[in-house]
XYZ file of C-alpha atoms in Angstrom:
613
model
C 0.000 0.000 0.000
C 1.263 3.338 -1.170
C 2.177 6.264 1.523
C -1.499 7.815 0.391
C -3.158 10.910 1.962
C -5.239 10.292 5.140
C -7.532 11.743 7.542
C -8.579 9.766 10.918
C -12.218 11.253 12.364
C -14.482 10.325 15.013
C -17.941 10.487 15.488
C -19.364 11.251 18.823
C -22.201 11.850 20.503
C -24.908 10.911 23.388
C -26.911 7.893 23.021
C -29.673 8.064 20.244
C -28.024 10.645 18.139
C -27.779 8.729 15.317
C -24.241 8.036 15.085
C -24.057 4.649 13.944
C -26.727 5.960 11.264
C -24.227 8.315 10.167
C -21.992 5.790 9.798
C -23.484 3.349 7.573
C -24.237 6.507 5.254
C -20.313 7.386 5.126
C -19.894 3.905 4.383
C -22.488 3.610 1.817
C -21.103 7.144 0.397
C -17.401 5.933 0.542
C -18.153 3.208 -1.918
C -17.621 0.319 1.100
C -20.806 -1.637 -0.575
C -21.261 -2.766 -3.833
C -24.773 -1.548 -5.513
C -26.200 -4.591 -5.267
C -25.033 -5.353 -1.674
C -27.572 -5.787 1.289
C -26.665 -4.204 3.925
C -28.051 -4.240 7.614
C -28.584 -0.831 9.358
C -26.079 -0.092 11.994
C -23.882 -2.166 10.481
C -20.751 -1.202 13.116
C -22.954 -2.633 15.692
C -22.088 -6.077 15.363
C -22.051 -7.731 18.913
C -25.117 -9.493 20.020
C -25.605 -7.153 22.834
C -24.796 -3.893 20.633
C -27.877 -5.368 18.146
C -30.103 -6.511 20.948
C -30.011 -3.225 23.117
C -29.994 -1.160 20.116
C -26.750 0.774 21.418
C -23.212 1.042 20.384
C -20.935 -0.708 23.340
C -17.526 -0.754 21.667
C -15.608 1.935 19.220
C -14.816 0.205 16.052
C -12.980 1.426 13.203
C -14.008 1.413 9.443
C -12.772 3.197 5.956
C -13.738 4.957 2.878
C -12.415 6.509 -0.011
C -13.092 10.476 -0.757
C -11.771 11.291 -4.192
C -7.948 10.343 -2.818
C -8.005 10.652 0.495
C -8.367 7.423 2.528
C -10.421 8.398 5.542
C -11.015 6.526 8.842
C -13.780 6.243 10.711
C -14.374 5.295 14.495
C -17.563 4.813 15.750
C -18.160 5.490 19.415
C -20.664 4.727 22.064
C -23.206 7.341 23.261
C -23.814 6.102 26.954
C -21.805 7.120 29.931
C -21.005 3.598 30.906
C -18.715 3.078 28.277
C -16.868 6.250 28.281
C -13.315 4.921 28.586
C -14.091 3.330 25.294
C -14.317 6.831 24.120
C -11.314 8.185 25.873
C -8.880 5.702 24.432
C -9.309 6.608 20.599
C -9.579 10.370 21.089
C -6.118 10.364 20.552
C -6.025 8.693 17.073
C -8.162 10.983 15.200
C -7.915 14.403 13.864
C -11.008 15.445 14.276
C -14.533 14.620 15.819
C -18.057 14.839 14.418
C -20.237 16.172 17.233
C -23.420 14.912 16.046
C -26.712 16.672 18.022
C -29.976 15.942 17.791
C -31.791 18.652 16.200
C -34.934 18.473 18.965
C -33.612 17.180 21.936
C -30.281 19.628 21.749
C -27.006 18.770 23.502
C -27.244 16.040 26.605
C -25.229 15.040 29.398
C -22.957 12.246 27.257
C -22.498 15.200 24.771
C -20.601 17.268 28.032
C -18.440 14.610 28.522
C -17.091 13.564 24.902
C -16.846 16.567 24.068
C -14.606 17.934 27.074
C -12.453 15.017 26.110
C -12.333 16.158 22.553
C -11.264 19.914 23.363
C -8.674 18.858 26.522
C -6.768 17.480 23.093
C -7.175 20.229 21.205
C -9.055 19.000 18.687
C -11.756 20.884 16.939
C -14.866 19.668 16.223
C -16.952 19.587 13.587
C -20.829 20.214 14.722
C -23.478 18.191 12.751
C -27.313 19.001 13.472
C -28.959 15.906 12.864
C -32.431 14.906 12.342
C -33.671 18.250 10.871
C -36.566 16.188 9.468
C -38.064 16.661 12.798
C -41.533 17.973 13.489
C -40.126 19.880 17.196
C -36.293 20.334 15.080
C -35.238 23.968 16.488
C -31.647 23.092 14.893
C -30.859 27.365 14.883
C -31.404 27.267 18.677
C -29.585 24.018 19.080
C -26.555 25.701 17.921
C -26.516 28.485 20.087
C -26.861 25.695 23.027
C -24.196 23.943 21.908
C -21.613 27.370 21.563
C -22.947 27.848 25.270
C -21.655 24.336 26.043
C -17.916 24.891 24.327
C -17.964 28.330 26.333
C -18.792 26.067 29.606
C -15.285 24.085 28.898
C -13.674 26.273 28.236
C -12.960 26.447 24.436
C -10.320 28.135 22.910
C -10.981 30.686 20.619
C -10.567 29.013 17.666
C -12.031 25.651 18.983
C -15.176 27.962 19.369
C -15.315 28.921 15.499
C -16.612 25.274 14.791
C -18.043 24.942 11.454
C -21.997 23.584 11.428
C -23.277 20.938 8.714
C -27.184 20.277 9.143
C -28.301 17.160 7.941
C -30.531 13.721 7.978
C -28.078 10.943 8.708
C -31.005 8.172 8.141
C -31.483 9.582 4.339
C -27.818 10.411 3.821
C -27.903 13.621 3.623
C -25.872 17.032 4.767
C -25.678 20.484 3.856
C -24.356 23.985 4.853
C -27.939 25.651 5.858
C -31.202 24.974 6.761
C -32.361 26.397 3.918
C -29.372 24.343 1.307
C -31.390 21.133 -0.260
C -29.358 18.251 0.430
C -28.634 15.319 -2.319
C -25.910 13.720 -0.304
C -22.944 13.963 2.463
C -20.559 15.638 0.334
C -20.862 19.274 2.319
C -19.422 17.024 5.181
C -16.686 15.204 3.783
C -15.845 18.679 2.096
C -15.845 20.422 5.738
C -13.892 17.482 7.005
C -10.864 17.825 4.225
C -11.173 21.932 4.500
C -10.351 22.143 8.411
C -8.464 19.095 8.915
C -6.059 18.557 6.023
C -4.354 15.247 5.213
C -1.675 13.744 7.499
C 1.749 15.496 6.665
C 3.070 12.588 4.214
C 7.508 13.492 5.782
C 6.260 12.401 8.730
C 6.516 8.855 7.088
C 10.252 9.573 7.152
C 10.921 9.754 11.015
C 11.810 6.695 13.638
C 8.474 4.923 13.999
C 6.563 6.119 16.528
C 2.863 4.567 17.388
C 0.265 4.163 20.317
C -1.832 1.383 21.202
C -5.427 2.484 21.759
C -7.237 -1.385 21.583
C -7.229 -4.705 22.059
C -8.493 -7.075 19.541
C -8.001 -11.288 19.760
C -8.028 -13.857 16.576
C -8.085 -17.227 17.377
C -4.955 -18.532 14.501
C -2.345 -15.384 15.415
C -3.502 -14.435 18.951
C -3.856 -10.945 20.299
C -3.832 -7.874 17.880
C -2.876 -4.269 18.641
C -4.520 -1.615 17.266
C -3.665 2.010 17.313
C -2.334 4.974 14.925
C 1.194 5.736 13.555
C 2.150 8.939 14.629
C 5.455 8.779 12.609
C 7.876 6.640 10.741
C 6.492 3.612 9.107
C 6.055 0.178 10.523
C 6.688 -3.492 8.256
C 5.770 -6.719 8.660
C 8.491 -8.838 9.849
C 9.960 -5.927 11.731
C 11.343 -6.369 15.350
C 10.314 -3.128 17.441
C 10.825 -1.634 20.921
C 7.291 -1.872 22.893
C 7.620 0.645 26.229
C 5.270 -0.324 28.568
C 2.559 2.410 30.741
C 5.243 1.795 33.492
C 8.544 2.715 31.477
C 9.640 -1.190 30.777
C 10.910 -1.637 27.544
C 10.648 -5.093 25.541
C 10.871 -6.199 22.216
C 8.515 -7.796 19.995
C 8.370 -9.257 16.118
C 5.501 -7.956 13.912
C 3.976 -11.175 12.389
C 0.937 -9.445 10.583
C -0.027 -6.138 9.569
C -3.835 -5.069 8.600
C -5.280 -1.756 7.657
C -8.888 -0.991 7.773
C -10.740 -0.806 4.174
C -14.448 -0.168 3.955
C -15.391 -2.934 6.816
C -12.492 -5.421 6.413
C -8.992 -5.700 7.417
C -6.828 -5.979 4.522
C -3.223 -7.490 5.041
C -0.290 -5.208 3.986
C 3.295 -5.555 3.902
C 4.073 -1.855 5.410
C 1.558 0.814 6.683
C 3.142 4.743 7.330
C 2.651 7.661 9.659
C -1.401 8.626 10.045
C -3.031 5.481 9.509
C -4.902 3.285 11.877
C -3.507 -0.573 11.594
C -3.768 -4.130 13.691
C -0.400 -5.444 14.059
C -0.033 -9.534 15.769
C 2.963 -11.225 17.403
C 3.288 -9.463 20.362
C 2.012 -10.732 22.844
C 2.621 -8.841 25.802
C 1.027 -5.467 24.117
C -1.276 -3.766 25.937
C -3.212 -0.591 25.836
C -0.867 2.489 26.164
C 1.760 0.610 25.384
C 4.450 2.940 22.534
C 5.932 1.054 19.560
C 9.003 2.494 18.425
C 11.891 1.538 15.560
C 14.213 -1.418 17.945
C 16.250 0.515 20.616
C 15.239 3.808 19.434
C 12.594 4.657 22.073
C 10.639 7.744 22.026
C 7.399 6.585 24.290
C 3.983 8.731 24.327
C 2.289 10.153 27.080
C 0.029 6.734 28.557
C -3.410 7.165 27.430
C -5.321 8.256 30.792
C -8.772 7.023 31.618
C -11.492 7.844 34.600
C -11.512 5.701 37.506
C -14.523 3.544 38.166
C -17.241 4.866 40.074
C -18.979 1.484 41.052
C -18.388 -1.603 42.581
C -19.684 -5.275 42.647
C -18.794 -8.538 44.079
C -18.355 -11.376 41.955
C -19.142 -14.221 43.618
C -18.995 -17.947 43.106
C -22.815 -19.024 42.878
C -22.916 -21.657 45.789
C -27.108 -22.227 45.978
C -28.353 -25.371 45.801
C -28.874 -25.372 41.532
C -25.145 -24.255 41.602
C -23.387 -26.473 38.473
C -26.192 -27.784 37.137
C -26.464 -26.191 34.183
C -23.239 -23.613 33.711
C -19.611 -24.751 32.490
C -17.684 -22.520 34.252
C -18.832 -22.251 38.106
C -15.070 -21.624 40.043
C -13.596 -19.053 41.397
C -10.234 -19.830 38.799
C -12.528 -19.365 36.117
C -13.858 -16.571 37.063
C -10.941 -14.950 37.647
C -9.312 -16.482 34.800
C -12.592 -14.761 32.721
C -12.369 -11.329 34.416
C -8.479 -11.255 33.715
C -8.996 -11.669 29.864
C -11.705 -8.580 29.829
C -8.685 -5.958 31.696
C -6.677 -6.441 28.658
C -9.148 -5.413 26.190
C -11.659 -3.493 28.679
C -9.882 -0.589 30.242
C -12.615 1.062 32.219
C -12.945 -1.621 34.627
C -10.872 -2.948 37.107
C -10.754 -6.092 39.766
C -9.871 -6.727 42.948
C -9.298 -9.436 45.838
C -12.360 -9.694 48.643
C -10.991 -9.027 51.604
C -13.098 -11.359 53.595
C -10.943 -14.899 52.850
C -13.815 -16.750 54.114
C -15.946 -15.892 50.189
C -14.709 -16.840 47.308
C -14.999 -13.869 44.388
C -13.698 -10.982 43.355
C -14.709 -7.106 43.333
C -15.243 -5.642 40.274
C -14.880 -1.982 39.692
C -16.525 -0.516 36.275
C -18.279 2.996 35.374
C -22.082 2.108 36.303
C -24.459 -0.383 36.482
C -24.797 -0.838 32.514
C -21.291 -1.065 31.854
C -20.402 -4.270 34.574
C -24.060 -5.932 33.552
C -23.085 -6.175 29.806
C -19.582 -7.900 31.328
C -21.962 -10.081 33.425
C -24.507 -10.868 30.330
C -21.633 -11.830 28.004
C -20.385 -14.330 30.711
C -23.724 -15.593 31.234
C -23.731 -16.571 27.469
C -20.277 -18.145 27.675
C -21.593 -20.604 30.307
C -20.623 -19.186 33.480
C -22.992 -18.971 36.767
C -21.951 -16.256 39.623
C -24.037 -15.146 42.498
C -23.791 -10.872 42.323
C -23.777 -8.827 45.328
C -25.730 -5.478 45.358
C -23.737 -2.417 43.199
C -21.945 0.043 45.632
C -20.557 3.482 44.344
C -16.621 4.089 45.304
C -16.176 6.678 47.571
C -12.947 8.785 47.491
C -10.435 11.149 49.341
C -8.171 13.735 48.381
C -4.577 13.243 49.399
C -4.197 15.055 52.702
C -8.113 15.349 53.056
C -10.343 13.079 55.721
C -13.240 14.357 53.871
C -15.051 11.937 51.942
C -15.888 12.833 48.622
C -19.061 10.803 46.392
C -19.583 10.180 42.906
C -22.066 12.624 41.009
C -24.393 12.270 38.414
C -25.912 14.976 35.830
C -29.359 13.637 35.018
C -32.122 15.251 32.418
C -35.141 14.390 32.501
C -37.807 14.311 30.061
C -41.940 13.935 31.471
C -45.292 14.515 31.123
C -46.127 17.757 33.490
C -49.169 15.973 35.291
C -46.313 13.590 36.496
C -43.141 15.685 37.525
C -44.333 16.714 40.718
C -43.774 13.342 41.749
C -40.335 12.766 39.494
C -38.855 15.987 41.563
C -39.921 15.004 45.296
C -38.522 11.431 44.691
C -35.617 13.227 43.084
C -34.908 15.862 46.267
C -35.576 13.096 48.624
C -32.430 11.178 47.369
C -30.346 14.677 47.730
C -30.826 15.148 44.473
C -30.257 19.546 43.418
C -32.179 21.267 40.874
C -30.176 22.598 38.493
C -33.037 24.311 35.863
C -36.332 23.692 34.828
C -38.374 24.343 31.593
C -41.891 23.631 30.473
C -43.847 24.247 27.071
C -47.034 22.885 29.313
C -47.236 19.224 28.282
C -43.948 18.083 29.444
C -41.633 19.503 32.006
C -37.650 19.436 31.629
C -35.659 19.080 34.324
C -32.084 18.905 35.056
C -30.540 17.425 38.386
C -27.307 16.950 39.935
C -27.510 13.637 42.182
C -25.424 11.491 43.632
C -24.814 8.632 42.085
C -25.857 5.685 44.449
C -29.440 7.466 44.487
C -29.969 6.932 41.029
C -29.258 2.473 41.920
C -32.586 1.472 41.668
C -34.597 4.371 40.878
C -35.236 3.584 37.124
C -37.979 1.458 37.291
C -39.858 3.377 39.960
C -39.577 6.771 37.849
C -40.755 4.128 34.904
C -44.058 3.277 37.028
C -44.173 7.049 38.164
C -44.213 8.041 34.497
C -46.553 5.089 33.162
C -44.068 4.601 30.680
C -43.529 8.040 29.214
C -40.741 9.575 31.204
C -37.313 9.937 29.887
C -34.321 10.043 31.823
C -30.881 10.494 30.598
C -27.547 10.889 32.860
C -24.225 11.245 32.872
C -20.715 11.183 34.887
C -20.486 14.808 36.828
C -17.396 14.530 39.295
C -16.869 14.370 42.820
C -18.627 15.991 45.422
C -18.597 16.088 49.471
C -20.791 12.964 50.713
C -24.389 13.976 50.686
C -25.497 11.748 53.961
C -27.855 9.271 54.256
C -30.550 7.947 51.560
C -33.474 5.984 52.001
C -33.516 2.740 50.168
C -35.734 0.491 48.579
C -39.203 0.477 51.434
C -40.469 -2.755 50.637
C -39.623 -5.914 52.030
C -39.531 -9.374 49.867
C -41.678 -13.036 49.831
C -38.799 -15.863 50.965
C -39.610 -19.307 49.838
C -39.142 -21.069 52.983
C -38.736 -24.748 51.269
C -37.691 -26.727 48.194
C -39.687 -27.960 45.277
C -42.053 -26.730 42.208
C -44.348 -23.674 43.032
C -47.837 -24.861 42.702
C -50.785 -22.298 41.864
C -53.002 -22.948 44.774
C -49.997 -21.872 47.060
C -49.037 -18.222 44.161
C -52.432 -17.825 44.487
C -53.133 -16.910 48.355
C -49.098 -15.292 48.055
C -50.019 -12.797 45.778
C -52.722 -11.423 48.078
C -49.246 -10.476 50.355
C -47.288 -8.562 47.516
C -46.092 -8.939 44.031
C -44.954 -12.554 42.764
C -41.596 -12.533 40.156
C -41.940 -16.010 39.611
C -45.278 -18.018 38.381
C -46.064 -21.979 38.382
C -44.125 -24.752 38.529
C -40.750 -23.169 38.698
C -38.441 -24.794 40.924
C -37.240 -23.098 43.619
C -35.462 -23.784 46.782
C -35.095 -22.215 50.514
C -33.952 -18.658 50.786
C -35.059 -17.558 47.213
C -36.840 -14.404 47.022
C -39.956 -15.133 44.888
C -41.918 -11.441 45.597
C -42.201 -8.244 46.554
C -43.900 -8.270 49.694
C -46.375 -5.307 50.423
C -45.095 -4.385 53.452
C -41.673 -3.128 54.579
C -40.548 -6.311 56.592
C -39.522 -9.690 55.062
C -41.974 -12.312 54.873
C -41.153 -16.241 54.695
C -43.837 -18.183 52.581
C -44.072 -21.823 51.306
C -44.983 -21.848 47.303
C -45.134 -25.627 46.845
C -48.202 -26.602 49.441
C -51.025 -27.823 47.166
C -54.478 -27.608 47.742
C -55.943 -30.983 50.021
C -58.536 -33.107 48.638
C -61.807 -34.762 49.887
C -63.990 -37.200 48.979
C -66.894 -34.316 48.163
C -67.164 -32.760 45.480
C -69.638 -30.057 43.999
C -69.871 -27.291 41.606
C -67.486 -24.340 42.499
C -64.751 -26.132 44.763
C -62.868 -27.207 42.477
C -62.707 -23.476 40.386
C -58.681 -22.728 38.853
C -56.805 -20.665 40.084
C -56.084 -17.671 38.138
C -52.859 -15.858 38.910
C -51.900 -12.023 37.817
C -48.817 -12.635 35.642
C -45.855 -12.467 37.623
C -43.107 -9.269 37.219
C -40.456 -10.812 35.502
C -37.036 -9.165 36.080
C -34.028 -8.372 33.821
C -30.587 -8.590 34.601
C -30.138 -4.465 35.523
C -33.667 -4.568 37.489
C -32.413 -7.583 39.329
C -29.097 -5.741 40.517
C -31.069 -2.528 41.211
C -33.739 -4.373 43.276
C -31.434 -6.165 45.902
C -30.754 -5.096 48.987
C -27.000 -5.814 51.075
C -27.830 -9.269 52.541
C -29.333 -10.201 48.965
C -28.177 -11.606 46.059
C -28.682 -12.160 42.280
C -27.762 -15.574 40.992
C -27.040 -15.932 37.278
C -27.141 -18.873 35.315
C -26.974 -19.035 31.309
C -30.540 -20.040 31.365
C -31.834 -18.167 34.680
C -31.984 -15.196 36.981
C -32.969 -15.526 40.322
C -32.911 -13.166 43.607
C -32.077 -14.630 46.706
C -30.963 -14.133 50.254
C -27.158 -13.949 50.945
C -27.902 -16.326 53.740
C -30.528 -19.070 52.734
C -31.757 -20.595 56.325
C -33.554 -18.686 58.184
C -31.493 -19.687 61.217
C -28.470 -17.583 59.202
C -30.725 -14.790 58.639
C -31.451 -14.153 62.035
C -28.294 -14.480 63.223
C -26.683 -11.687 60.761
C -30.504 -9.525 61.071
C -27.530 -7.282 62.834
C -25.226 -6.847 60.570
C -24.628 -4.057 58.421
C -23.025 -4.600 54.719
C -19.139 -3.691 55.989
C -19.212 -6.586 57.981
C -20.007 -9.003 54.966
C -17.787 -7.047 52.608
């Protein structure tokens, strides 16, 4: 491959943007399909999860061709869970897309990729999208968003953005509201205006190039990916790798790829600006400087956020533990959770301290980010038991006082229902931040800590019927906010082993709300309901109704049970409580009591979480 002219982009965003959209029209634009080729929308989106949740989870690259520039493409997820994933590749690119909804205006995701953006000095390009919208105000959308660069302080000429309007769905973009759009030429035209090509003599410098992912192939083993900054790099060639902590090693380049359209093509040499995968090292990691052998010139390491949350991994020990996973001990686990560091770089893991369990704690960005970890091992075949999610509390160096994670949350509802949203919201310490109304639905904007927001989704779902919208974000530290009430109710224990039967659901449910129905086995200590009051309440689902010899009309009527609330992974790890757990299995999800006997129970009824933990 020839030392060609090349231009690295990114496109960012909040969650339902439509940046993946924009994507597949790039690709489409860039000639990556043939005519006749079907294509799938969101085409980056190719994990399971990414299709199934309808969100973007990983940033993965792509090219096209404009006129003779090769450009590359990295597609980014919108939700704060997975910012690190965002953080990594900011480096690699020239420039970002800032892509903005033309109704709902900038969010709180859009605050945080874009600070990242501007820290590096890059300057964005903005793109109004969705100006096909009944409610689009795209004019007032851009003042919002010059009010937002202001906020983070912007430099002057980061604050001259240029604006493209456009329909990303219909592939189109232009210069003004008023332009008519055919295609997404404007944009790839604003692109090559501000950016410019990579210089080409960079090519002839020392090779110099960061690692900014992690990829694995099952024939040549782990892959590096990341951008030459300088020099050029060849297959066969032994390099220098300097490690985050200064080590130096060496390491033989086996393969080389480049990205074209969606496929990796193999190349013999790849220069200064592009974006390759390299194999044959196998100690690379993320961060990690490649350099021309013993002529070291290592990068800055590529810094992400710490975690803000915590769970417990733990090995599942109830009484359906093995039965159906593969992988049930603690060494896989670990082994498991030691594979996802190398290629997951928001999260990290840590021993318990109590040697008397057997798990690990696992530190990640939110409750989204370490349950799409948990789902993917729950496919694989492994079973854990999950304590309940815990934010990380901090200090300052040479400061007792304890500092909390904070959250920046808009929300979105009908007005007849935000008086409710708002007192819920102030009695978990939540602050007003502003408020706006066009009298059907109210806007709101919060700042909250973080652990008051565990849980409260599905109770602002019920408090909204269904048409509330809440969005949130990462906002910082802030001095501990004291104590918050937690979940009020408490929960139906089965008290015995066996099927559930419908005579015994049936005089349950007059006690609270059942999550399982009929004949479902259960055993002792699993939490089967919601119970209506605030204390726990021990029940026996399996006792069947006795017979007699009479009979008549109307005793032997069926029962008919209210269909029980069935819980998903997230609701199941917001619901619990700290002397409850969720057990997964790759076919189940169950709640259940840490301790299963009642005899246990009473004995820790004491106990507070730090004692278990």
């Amino acid at each position: 491959m020839s030392n060609k002219k090349i231009i690295n982009i990114a496109v960012i965003a909040h969650v339902d943007a439509g940046k993946s959209t924009l994507v597949d029209a790039l690709l489409k634009q860039g000639g990556a399909f043939r005519d006749n080729q079907e294509v799938i929308e969101q085409v980056m989106d190719s994990n399971d999860q990414e299709r199934e949740r309808g969100i973007t989870i990983y940033s993965k690259n792509c090219a096209i061709e404009y006129k003779d520039i090769k450009i590359n493409i990295v597609d980014t997820p919108g939700h704060a869970d997975f910012s690190s994933e965002v953080e990594r590749i900011m480096k690699t690119v020239d420039t970002v897309i800032l892509l903005v909804d033309s109704s709902e205006g900038p969010m709180p995701q859009t605050r945080f990729v874009l600070s990242k953006a501007l820290e590096l000095g890059l300057n964005p390009i903005l793109m109004i999208n969705k100006i096909d919208k009944k409610d689009q105000r795209a004019i007032e959308v851009v003042d919002e968003v010059l009010e937002l660069f202001m906020e983070l302080d912007a430099t002057d000429e980061q604050l001259h953005f240029k604006t493209i309007f456009g329909i990303a769905k219909n592939g189109i973009a232009q210069f003004s509201l008023e332009d008519e759009g055919k295609n997404l030429d404007p944009l790839f035209e604003t692109i090559v205006e501000q950016v410019g090509t990579y210089p080409i003599e960079l090519a002839d410098k020392p090779l110099k190039m960061q690692v900014s992912s992690l990829a694995y192939d099952s024939f040549i083993g782990r892959l590096g990916i990341g951008r030459i900054f300088e020099g050029k790099i060849v297959e066969g060639q032994t390099v220098s790798v300097v490690k985050n902590d200064g080590e130096v090693r060496q390491g033989k380049i086996s393969k080389l790829t480049v990205y074209q359209g969606l496929a990796k093509v193999a190349v013999k040499e790849a220069f200064a600006g592009d974006i390759i995968n390299f194999a044959g090292i196998e100690h690379i990691s993320i961060g990690d400087t490649v350099n021309e052998l013993n002529n070291i010139n290592a990068m800055e390491p590529i810094i992400i956020e710490e975690p803000t949350m915590s769970m417990n991994f733990l090995v599942n020990n109830s009484p359906f533990a093995g039965k159906v996973g593969k992988f049930v001990t603690s060494r896989n686990i670990k082994e498991r959770l030691e594979k996802e560091m190398e290629i997951n770089v928001g999260l990290k893991v840590e021993p318990l301290n109590n040697p008397t369990i057997e798990g690990f704690k696992v530190l990640g960005r939110g409750e989204l980010h370490l349950s799409v970890l948990i789902e993917q091992m729950r496919r694989e075949g492994f079973e854990l038991a999950l304590s309940k999610p815990e934010v990380i509390f901090r200090k300052e160096e040479g400061s007792k006082e304890l500092l909390e994670p904070m959250e920046r949350v808009i929300i979105n509802v009908p007005t007849e229902y935000s008086g409710t949203v708002i007192n819920k919201l102030n009695q978990r310490k939540g602050l007003m931040i502003d408020m706006d109304s066009d009298g059907v639905r109210d806007k709101v904007i919060y700042n909250i800590p973080l652990r008051a927001l565990i849980g409260f989704r599905s109770e602002f779902t019920n408090d909204t019927h269904g048409e509330g919208i809440m969005v949130r974000s990462f906002n910082g530290f802030e001095p501990y906010k004291g104590e918050i009430e937690s979940r009020k109710n408490g929960v139906l224990i089965s008290m015995a082993n066996g099927k559930t039967l419908p005579y015994a659901l049936g005089n349950i449910e007059e006690r609270g709300t059942l999550f399982i129905g009929p004949q479902i086995e259960i055993y002792d200590g699993m939490i089967i309901g919601q119970h209506s009051r605030d204390n726990d309440l021990e029940v026996n689902p399996t006792t069947g109704k006795k017979l007699t010899n009479t009979r008549s009309s109307g005793t032997d009527d069926s029962v008919r049970l209210t269909p029980p609330k069935l819980m998903t992974l997230e609701e199941a790890l917001e619901y619990i409580e700290w002397d409850e757990l969720v057990e997964v299995t790759p076919d189940n999800i169950r709640l259940r009591k840490r301790w299963l006997s009642s005899t246990e129970r009473k004995q820790h009824r004491n106990d507070n979480k730090k004692a278990i933990d």
